[in-house]
Every structure is written in structure tokens, then in C-alpha cells.
Coordinates of C-alpha atoms in Angstrom, one line a residue:
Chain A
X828 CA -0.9 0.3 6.6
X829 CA 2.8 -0.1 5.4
X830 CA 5.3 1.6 6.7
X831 CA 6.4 3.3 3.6
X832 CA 2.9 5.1 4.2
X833 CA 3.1 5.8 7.1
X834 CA 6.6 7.2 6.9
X835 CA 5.0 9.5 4.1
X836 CA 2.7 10.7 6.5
X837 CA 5.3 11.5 9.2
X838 CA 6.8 13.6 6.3
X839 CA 3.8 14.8 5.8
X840 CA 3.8 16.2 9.1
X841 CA 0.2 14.5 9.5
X842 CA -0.9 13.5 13.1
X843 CA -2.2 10.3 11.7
X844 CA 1.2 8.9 11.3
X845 CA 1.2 8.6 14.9
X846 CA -2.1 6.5 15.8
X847 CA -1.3 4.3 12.3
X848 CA 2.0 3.9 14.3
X849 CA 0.6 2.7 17.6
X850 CA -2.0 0.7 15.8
X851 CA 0.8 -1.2 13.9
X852 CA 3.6 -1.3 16.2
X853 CA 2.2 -0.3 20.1
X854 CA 1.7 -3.7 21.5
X855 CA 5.3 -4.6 19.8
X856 CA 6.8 -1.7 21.5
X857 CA 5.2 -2.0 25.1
X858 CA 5.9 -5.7 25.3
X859 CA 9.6 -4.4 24.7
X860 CA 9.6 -1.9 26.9
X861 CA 7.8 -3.6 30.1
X862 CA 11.3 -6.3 29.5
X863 CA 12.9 -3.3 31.3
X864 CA 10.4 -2.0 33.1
X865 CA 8.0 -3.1 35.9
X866 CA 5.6 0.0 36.3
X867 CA 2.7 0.2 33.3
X868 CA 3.1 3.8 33.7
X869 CA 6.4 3.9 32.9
X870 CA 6.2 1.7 29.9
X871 CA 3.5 4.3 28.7
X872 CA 5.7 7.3 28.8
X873 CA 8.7 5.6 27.3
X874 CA 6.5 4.5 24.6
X875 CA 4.6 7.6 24.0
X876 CA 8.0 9.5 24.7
X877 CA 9.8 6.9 21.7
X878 CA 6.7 7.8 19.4
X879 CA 7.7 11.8 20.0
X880 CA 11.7 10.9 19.3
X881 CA 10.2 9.3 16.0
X882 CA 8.2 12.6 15.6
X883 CA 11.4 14.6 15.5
X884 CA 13.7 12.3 13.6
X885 CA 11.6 11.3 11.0
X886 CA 11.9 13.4 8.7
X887 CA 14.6 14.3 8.2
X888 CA 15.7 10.8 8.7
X889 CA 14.3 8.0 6.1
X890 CA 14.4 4.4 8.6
X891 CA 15.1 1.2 6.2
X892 CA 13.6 -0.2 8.6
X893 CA 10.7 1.4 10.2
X894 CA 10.0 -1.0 13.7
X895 CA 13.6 -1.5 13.5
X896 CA 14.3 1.8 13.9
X897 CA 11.4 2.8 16.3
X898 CA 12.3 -0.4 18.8
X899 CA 15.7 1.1 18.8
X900 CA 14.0 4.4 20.4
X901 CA 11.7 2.2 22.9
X902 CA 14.7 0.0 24.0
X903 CA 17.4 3.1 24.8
X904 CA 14.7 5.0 26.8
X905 CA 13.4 2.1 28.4
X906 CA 17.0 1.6 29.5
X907 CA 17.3 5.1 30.8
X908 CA 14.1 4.7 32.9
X909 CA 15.3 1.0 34.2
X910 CA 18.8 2.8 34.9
X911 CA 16.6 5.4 36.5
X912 CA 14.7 2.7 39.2
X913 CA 17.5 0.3 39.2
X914 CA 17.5 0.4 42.7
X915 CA 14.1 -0.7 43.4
X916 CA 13.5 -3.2 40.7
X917 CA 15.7 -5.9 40.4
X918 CA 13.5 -8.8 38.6
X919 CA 12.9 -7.6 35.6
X920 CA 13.6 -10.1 32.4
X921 CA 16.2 -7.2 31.4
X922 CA 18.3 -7.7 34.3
X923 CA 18.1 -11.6 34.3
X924 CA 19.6 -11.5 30.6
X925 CA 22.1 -9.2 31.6
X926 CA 23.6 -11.2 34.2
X927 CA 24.0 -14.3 32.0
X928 CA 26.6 -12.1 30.1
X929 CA 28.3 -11.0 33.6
X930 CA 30.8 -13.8 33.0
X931 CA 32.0 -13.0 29.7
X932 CA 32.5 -9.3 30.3
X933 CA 35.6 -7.2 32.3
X934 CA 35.2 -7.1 35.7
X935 CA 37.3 -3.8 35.6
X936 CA 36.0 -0.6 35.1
X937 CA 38.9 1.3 32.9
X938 CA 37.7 -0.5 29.6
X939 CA 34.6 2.1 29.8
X940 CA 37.1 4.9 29.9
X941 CA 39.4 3.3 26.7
X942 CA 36.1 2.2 25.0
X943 CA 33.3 4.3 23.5
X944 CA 30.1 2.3 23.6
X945 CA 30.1 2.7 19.8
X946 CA 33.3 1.4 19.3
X947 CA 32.1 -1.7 21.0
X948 CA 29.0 -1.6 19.4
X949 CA 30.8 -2.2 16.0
X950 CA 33.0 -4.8 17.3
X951 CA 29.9 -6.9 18.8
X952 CA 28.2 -6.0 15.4
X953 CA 31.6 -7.7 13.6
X954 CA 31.0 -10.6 15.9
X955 CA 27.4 -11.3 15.4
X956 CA 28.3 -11.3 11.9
X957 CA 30.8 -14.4 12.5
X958 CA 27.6 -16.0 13.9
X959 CA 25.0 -17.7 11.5
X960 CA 21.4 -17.0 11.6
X961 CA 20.1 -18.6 13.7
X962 CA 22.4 -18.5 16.7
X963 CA 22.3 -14.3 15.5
X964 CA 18.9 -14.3 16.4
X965 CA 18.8 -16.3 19.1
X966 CA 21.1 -14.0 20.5
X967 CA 19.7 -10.5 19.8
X968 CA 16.2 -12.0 20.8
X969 CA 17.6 -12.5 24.1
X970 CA 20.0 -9.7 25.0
X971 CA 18.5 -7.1 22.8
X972 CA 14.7 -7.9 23.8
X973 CA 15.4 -10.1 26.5
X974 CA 13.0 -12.6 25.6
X975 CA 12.7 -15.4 27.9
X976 CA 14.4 -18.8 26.8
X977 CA 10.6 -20.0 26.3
X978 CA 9.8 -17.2 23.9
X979 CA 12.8 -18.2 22.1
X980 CA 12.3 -21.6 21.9
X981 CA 8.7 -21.6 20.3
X982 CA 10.3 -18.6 18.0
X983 CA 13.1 -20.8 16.4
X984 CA 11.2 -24.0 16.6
X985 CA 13.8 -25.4 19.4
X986 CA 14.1 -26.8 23.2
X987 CA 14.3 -24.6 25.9
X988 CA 17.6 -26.5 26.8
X989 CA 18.5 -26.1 23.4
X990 CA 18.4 -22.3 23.4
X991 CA 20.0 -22.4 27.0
X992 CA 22.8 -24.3 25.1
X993 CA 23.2 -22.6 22.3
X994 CA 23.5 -19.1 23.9
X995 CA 26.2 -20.8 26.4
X996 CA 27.8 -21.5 23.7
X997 CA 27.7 -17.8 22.0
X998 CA 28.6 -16.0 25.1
X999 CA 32.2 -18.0 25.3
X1000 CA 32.6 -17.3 22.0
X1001 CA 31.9 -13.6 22.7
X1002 CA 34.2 -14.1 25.5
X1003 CA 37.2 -15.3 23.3
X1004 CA 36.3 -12.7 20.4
X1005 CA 36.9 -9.8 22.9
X1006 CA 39.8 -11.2 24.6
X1007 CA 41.3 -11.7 20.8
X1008 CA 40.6 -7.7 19.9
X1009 CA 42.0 -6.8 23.6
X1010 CA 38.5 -5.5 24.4
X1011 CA 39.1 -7.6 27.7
Chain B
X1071 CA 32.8 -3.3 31.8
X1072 CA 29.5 -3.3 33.5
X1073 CA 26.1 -4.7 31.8
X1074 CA 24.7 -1.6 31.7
X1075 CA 27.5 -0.3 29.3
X1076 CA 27.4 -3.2 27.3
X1077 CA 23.5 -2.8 27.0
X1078 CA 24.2 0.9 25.8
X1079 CA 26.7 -0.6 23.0
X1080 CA 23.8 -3.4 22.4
X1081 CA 21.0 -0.6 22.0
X1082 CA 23.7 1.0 19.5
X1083 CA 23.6 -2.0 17.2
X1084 CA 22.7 -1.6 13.3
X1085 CA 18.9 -1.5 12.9
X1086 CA 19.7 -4.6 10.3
X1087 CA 19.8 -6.9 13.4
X1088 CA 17.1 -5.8 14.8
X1089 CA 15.1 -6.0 11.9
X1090 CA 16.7 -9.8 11.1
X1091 CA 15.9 -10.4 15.2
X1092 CA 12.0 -9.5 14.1
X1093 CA 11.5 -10.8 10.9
X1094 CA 13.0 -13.9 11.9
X1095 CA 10.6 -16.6 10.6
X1096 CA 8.5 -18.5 13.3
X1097 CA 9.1 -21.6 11.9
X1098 CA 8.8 -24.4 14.8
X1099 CA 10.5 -27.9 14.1
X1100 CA 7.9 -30.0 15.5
X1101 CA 9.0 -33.8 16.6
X1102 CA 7.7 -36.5 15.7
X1103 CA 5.1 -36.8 18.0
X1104 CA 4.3 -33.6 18.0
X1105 CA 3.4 -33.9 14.0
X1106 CA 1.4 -36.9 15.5
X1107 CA -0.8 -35.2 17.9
X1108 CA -1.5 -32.6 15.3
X1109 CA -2.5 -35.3 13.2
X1110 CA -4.5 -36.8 15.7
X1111 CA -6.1 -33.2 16.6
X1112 CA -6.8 -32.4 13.6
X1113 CA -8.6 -35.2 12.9
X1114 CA -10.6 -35.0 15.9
X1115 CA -11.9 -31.5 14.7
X1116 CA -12.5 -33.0 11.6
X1117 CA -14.7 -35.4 13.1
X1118 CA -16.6 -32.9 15.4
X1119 CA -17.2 -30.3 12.4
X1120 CA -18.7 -32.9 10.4
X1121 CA -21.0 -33.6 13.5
X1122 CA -21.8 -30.5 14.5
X1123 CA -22.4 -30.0 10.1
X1124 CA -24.9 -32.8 10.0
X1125 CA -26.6 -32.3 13.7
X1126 CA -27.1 -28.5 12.4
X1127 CA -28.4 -29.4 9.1
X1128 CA -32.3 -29.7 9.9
X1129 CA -32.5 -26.0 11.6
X1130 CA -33.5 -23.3 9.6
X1131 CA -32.5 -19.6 9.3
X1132 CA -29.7 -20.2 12.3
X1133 CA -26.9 -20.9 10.3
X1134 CA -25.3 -20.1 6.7
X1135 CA -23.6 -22.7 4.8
X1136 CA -19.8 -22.0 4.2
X1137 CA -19.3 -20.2 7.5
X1138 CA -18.2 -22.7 11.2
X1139 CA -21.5 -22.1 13.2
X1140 CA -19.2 -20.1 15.4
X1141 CA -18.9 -17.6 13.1
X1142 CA -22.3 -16.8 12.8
X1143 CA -23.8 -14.9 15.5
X1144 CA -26.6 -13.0 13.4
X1145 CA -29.8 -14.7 12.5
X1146 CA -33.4 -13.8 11.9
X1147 CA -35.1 -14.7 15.2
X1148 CA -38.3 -14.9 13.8
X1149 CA -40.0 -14.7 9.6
X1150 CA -43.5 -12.9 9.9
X1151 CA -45.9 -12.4 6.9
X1152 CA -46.5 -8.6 7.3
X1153 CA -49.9 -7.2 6.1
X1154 CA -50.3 -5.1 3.6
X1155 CA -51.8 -1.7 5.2
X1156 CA -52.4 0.0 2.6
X1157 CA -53.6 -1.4 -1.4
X1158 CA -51.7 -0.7 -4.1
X1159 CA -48.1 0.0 -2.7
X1160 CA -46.0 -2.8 -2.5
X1161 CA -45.4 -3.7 0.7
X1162 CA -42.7 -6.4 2.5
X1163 CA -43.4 -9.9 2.2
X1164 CA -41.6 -10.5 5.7
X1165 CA -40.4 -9.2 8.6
X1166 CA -36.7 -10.7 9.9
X1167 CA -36.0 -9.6 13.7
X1168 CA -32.3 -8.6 14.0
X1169 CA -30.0 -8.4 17.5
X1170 CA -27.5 -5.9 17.1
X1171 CA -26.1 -7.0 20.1
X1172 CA -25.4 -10.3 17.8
X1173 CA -23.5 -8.8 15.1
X1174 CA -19.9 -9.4 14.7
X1175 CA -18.1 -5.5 13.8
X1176 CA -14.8 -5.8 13.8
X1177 CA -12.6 -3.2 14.8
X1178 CA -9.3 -2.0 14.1
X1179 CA -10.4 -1.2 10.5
X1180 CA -7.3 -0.2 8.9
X1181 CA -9.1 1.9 6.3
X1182 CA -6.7 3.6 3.2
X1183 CA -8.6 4.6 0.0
X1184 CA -7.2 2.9 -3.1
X1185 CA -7.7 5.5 -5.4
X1186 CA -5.3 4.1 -8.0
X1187 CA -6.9 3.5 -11.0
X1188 CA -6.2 0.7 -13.4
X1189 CA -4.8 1.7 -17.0
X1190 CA -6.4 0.1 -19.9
X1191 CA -4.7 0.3 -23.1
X1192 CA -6.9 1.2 -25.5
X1193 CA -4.7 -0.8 -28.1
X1194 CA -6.4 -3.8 -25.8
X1195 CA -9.1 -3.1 -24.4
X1196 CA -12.5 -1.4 -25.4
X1197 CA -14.3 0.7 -23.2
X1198 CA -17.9 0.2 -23.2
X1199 CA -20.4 2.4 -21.5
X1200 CA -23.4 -0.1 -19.7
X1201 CA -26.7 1.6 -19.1
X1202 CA -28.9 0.4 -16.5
X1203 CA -30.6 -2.2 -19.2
X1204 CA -26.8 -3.5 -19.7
X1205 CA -26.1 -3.3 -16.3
X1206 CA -28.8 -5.0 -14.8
X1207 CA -28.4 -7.6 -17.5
X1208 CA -25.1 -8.2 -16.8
X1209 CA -25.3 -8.4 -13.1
X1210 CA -28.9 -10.4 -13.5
X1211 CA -30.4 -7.7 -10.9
X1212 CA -30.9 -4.4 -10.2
X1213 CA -28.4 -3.7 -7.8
X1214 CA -29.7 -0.5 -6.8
X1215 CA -30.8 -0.6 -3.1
X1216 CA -34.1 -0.6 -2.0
X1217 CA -34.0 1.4 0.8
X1218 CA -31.7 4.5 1.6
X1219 CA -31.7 6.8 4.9
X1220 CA -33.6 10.1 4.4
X1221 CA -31.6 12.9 2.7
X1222 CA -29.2 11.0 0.8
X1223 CA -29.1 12.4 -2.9
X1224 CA -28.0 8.7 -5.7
X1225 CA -24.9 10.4 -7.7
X1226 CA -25.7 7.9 -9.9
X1227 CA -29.3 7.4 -10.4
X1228 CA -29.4 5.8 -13.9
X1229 CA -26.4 3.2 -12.2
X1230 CA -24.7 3.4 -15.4
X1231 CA -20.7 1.9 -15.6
X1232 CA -17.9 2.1 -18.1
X1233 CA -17.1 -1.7 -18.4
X1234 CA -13.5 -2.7 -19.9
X1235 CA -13.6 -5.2 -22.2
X1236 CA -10.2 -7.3 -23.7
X1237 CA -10.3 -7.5 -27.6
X1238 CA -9.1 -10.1 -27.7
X1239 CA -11.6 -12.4 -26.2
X1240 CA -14.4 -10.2 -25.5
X1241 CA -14.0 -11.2 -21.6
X1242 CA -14.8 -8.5 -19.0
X1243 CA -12.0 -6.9 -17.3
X1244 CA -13.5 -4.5 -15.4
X1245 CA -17.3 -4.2 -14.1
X1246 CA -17.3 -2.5 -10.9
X1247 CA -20.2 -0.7 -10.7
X1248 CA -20.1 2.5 -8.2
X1249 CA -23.6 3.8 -6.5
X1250 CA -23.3 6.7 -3.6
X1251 CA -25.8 7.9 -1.8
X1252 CA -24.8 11.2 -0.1
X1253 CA -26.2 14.0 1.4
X1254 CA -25.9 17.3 -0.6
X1255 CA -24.4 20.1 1.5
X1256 CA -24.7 22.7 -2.1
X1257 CA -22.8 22.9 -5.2
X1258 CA -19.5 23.8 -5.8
X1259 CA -18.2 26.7 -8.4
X1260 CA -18.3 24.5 -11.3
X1261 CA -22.3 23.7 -10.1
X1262 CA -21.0 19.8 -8.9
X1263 CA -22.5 18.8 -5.7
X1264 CA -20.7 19.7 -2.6
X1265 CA -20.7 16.2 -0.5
X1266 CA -19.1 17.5 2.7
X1267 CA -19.3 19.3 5.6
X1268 CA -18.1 22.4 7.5
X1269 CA -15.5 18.7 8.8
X1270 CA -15.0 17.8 5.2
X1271 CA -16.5 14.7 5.8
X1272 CA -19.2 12.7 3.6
X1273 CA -22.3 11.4 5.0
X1274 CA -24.1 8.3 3.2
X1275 CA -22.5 5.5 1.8
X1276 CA -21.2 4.0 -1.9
X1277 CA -22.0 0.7 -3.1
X1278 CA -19.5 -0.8 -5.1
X1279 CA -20.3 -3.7 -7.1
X1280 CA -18.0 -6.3 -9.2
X1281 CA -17.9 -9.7 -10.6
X1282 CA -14.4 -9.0 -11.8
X1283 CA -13.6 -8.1 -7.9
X1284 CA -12.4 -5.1 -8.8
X1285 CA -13.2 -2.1 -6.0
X1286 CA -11.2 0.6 -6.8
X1287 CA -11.5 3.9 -5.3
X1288 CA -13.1 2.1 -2.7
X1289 CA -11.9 1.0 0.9
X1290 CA -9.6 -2.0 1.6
X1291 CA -9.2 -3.2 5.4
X1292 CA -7.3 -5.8 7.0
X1293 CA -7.7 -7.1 10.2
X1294 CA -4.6 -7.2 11.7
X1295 CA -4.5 -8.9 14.8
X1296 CA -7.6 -11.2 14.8
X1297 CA -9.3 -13.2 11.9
X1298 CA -12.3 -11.4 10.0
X1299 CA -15.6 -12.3 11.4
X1300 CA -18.8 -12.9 9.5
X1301 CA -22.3 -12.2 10.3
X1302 CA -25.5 -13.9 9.1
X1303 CA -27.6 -11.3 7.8
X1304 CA -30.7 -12.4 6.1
X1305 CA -29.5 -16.0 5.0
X1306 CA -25.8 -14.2 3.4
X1307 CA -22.5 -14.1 5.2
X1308 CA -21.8 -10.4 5.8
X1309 CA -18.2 -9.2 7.0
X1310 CA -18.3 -5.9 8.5
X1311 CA -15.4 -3.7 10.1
X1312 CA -15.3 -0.3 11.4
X1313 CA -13.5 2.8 12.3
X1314 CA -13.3 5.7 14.3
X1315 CA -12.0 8.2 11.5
X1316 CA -10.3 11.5 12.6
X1317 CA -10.9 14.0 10.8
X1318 CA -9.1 17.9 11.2
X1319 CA -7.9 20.6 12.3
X1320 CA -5.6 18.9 14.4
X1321 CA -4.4 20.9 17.5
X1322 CA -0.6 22.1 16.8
X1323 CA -0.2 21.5 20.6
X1324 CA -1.4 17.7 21.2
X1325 CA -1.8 16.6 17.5
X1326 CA -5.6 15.8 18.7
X1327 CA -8.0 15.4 16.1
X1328 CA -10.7 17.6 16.4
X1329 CA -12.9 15.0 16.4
X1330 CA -13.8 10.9 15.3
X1331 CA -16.6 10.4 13.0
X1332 CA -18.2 6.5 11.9
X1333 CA -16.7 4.8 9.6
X1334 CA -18.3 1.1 8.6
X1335 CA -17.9 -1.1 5.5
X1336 CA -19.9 -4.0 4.8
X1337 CA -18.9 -6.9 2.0
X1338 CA -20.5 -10.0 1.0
X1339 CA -21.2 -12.1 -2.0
X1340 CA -24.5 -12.9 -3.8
X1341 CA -24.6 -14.8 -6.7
X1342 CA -21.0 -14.5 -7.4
X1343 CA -21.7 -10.4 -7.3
X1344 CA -18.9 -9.3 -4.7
X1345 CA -20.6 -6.5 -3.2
X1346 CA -18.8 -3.5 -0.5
X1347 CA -20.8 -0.9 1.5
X1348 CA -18.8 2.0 2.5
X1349 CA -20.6 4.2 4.8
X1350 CA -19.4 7.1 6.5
X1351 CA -21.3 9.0 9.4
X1352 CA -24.3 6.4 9.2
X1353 CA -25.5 4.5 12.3
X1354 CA -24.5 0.8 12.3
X1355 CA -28.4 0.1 12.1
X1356 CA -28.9 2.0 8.8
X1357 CA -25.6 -0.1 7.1
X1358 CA -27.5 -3.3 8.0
X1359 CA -30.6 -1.8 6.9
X1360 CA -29.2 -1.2 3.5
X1361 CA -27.3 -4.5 3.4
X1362 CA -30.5 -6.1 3.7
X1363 CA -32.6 -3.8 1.4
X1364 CA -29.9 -5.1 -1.4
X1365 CA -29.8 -8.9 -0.3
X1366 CA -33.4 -9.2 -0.1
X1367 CA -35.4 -6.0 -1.2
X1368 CA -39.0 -6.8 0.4
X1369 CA -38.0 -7.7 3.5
X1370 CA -39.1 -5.3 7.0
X1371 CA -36.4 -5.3 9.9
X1372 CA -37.2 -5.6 13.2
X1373 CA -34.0 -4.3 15.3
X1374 CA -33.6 -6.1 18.9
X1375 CA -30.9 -4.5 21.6

């Protein structure tokens, strides 16, 4: 079903919306979801828990982009829960990802306090946009979803070591882009 | 700045990136010898589907032609002459044995009515009505099944159609022919049949019909993970899918339906007549029955679990 239909039916306050929902997007959102998460169970809730969240804002929101919008959901409460059992679960392909970026961020802890998260949301947004396409994607794909370097390589068609390369290669420029706007 | 603050900004990123992130094109730059091996693979299967066409060739009523043998999972086990038990009434010329167990279904129907109705200008096209004379020359059969589950009621019993034809060549724009088969619950205010029940759902089925390939008002589905799968029924590749439909009141609390009800629709091609089964509430053995009472109208079926 498109998703213009099935964001009619979520207007139309009609249950179906849901299960058309899960039908198109639920494997899409639990793979996402189990990036940051070990337990199945877990994944479950956060899934079911992003499908209610999409119950409430839709309407009166109207998402451009409807998995866009909905993976947004899975990933921030996916997040929570991983922030949640941090302490016990340390190997998940979230965590790996995030520790590749270690290096390029402030080791101090008063840029939280200067910085809204938003604020550096829309400067990482500014960067990306100095990135083209491809290396865009390469780099969402693996700190937003934390795809593996595998997944990404048979997504864009390159070599593992080309991937590996490539995002070496975005993070010090990420590194020098902050450092520029005194973000570091 | 820890990770997990700069994964908070991440998750606050515009949904554009996300959505450039998964709509990014999964276009792989093969190397050379990687566009060699699929050469070299390809024709390999090449080779083995023109053995395995050839080696298969000789057997009868196994497989269909058009379809990879592995498609086919439904045959007739076994043609019998059946005798006639009582003179006078016509009676099948053959009994096919069918495994149910063998038939491809395949699920996650995504079922949506396409109720939108084509406009004809009338500065363009005339429309013609076809009675069952027309009809059945047109079509070069009578298209009306041959068998139908007890209680069903045909809505359109004379199988008549209002066929769209362009001035301007006389060519046939539309020709899709529409017989339902429903049970009759009563009759609404206006003395039209009432087709559903105290769940508002129908129970029989519609046969559309079209050598335009024109079904609307029908059911389309895609398959959305896996490829369609055909089934051999009676010498004719026959795709069927199905659904668990939900039907109301839904509970306020859990959104739960108050219940699922069958929903199956059959398509397949005969004589360049592309034909669609729609059948809601029926058993999956009464869809094949009718299938088979339209592809070949004497024959007796034998079901096998």
C-alpha cells in the first residue's frame, strides 16, 4: 500500500493503518532497532512503542516522508532503551559505530552544557550537506543505522576497505568542520 | 561531548537524510571479473534450463509450458474416465486428483479495492451494451462458471457488459466482464439485495474477466517481499494470494479487530482472456473448485491432503 494511504488511514483514525504499517515497514524497523538493542523483546516494545508515537503524531502531523519519519521514532527510543541497559550490553553494532567517532569528538564535558543537541544537529546537518552523495550516505548508513561496513559496501556497490576509507576520511573532516565553528 | 549526545543530535537530523540514507539506490559496481562470473553463471543456468526443458518434455500433465518446473507444484496426479451414473445428465468426462498440500498461496496479500472507474468521453468513445450472445462471442466462450458453492445467488445471470468502444477505430477499450456470486442475506430499502452480514462482509466470489486487462473495481495485490508463485491447475498456470481481512468493530482499547475473515484471489490467462477470482469467506478448496469449473467445465476433482 503507499504510504499516502496509509497515512489517510492514520487520519482516518482506522486501526488498519497500523498492521498496513507493520506489513510495509516492521522488518525495516526491527532490523533498526536490534542495531541498538540485544534483547528481541526489547526490539518488540520499542517497535510497537514507535508504531503508538506514530499513532499520536500522525495526525496532526503530515510526514513527507513516511519510513523516514517513523525510523526516526524506532531509532530515538531504541536509543533510550540501549541508554537504559548500557551497562550490560556493550557489543552491540550501535556502540561499535559510536566509538569510531570517539576521536573526532570533545573529550570535555562543558560543550553539552554550551550546546543544545539541536543546535548540533543543524550544524552536522550543514556539514553533511558539504558532503556529496555518496559519502552522505555512506555516512548516515553507518552512524545513523549503524550498518556494518559489509552492509554498506554491497549497498553502494564498493569494498569493504573502501567504505572503511571513505568514512576515515569523513570523520576528519567532521573533525575540522567542528573545530572551524568552535563546536570543539 | 560524549557519543551518546552526539547520537541524540544524529537522531535529531532532517528526515530528508534519512530518507536519501534509504532510498539510496543499490546499485553495485561490479569488477570485471565479477561481470565475468555472472556471465559465466548465467550461462550455466542457461544451459541447465534448456536441459532440464528438453529432459521434461516427454512427461505429461506434470508441468505447464511458460512456467520453471519449480514453479509448478500443482498437477493432476491422475486423469480417470468417470462413468456416467445416471442417463441423460451430462456428467464429467474426467476426474483430476488435486494435493492441496501442493498448491502455491501466497501470502501477504496486500489487498486495496480499485474502485476508480475509468472516464470515457462520450465525444470518443461509444458505449455499447454486450448481451450474453455478444459476450460469449466476443470472449469465444461462455465464461460463466460451471460450478458454484451452494447458496450463492449470480448478480448477473444474463452476464451482460457495457463494452467501450473508440470511434475512431472501432477497437475495444474496455471489456471487462464482472460475474458475482454471493449469498443473499435480504434486500435492502430500495428492494436491492443485501450481500453482507451482521460483519458487513460478503461471502462468494466475483469473476472478472478482460481481454483489455482491465479489472476495475476488482482487487490488485502485490507481493512484496517474495516473487509471485504459480500453480498448475488443470494444465493453466494459476497465481493465487491470500489474506486474513479484518473486519470491525475494532476495540477502542487494543485497536483489535473483532475478527479475520478469508480472503483469496485467483488470476490466470486462457486464451488471452485474463481472468481474476476474488473470493471472500470461501474455503481455499471451493476457489480451486471454481477455477477449474471455468478452465475446464466437465472435469470432477478429487481433493488429496
Amino acid at each position: 500500500m503507499p504510504d499516502e494511504e496509509i497515512i489517510a488511514l492514520f487520519f482516518a483514525r482506522s486501526e488498519q493503518a497500523l498492521q498496513e504499517l507493520d506489513r510495509k515497514y516492521g522488518s525495516l524497523c526491527r532490523q533498526l532497532s536490534s542495531r541498538f538493542l540485544c534483547d528481541q523483546r526489547d526490539v518488540e516494545e520499542c517497535v510497537s512503542d514507535a508504531y503508538l508515537g506514530l499513532w499520536n503524531a500522525v495526525p496532526p502531523a503530515k510526514p513527507d516522508s513516511l519510513r523516514a519519519f517513523l525510523c526516526k521514532i524506532v531509532r530515538n527510543l531504541s536509543l533510550k532503551r540501549y541508554e537504559g541497559n548500557h551497562a550490560a550490553k556493550r557489543d552491540r553494532a550501535h556502540e561499535v559505530a559510536m566509538e569510531e567517532l570517539q576521536e573526532c569528538l570533545p573529550s570535555s564535558h562543558y560543550v553539552e552544557i554550551q550546546l543544545e543537541s539541536k543546535e548540533l544537529a543543524r550544524t552536522l546537518e550543514a556539514f553533511l550537506d558539504t558532503l556529496d552523495r555518496e559519502n552522505r550516505v555512506i555516512f548516515l548508513r553507518r552512524y545513523w543505522f549503524s550498518d556494518s561496513y559489509g552492509d554498506i559496501a554491497r549497498l553502494t556497490g564498493l569494498s569493504e576497505k573502501n567504505v572503511s576509507v571513505r568514512l576515515t576520511r569523513t570523520r576528519k573532516q567532521l573533525r575540522q568542520y567542528l573545530q572551524e565553528r568552535e563546536v570543539f | 561531548m560524549n557519543t551518546s549526545f552526539f547520537s541524540s543530535a544524529l537522531s535529531q537530523l532532517d528526515e530528508k537524510y534519512i530518507e536519501e540514507a534509504l532510498s539510496y539506490p543499490r546499485t553495485a559496481k561490479h569488477h570485471w571479473w565479477v561481470k565475468l562470473g555472472a556471465a559465466a553463471c548465467f550461462a550455466l543456468v542457461f544451459t541447465t534450463v534448456l536441459f532440464l526443458s528438453s529432459s521434461r518434455s516427454g512427461q505429461s500433465g506434470v508441468t505447464s509450458p511458460g512456467l520453471p518446473p519449480a514453479v509448478i507444484t500443482t498437477t493432476p496426479v491422475s486423469v480417470e474416465n468417470s462413468p456416467s451414473e445416471t442417463p441423460g445428465e451430462p456428467q464429467p468426462s474426467e476426474t483430476i486428483h488435486i494435493d492441496l498440500g501442493n498448491i502455491v498461496v501466497n501470502r501477504n496479500l496486500d489487498a486495496m479495492p480499485d474502485a476508480a472507474r475509468i472516464y470515457y468521453d462520450p465525444e470518443l468513445y461509444d458505449e455499447v451494451l454486450w448481451d450474453q450472445e455478444d459476450v460469449i462471442g466476443y470472449y469465444g466462450r461462455d465464461l460463466i462458471p460451471s460450478w458454484v458453492p451452494d447458496g450463492l445467488t449470480a448478480l448477473n445471470p444474463e452476464a451482460v457488459l457495457r463494452a467501450q468502444i473508440r470511434k475512431e477505430d472501432g477497437t475495444v477499450a474496455e471489456d471487462t466482464l464482472h460475474l458475482s456470486f454471493y449469498q443473499v442475506y435480504g434486500t435492502w430499502d430500495d428492494g436491492s439485495p443485501r450481500l453482507i452480514d451482521e460483519n458487513t462482509v460478503r461471502h462468494g466470489f466475483t469473476l472478472s474477466a478482460s481481454k483489455v486487462g482491465l479489472f476495475n473495481c476488482g482487487i490488485v495485490y502485490v507481493r512484496l517481499e517474495d516473487a509471485v508463485k504459480a500453480s498448475d491447475i488443470a494444465g493453466t498456470p494459476v497465481t493465487i494470494g491470500y489474506r486474513a481481512m479484518p473486519y470491525g468493530p475494532y476495540d477502542p482499547e487494543t485497536h483489535e479487530p473483532a475478527g479475520y475473515y478469508d480472503l483469496y484471489v485467483a488470476e490466470f490467462t486462457l486464451n488471452d482472456i485474463k481472468l481474476q477470482v476474488v473470493a471472500e469467506q470461501m474455503e481455499l478448496e471451493d476457489v480451486i473448485k471454481v477455477v477449474v469449473s471455468i478452465i475446464q467445465p466437465n472435469l470432477e476433482i478429487v481433493f488429496e491432503q
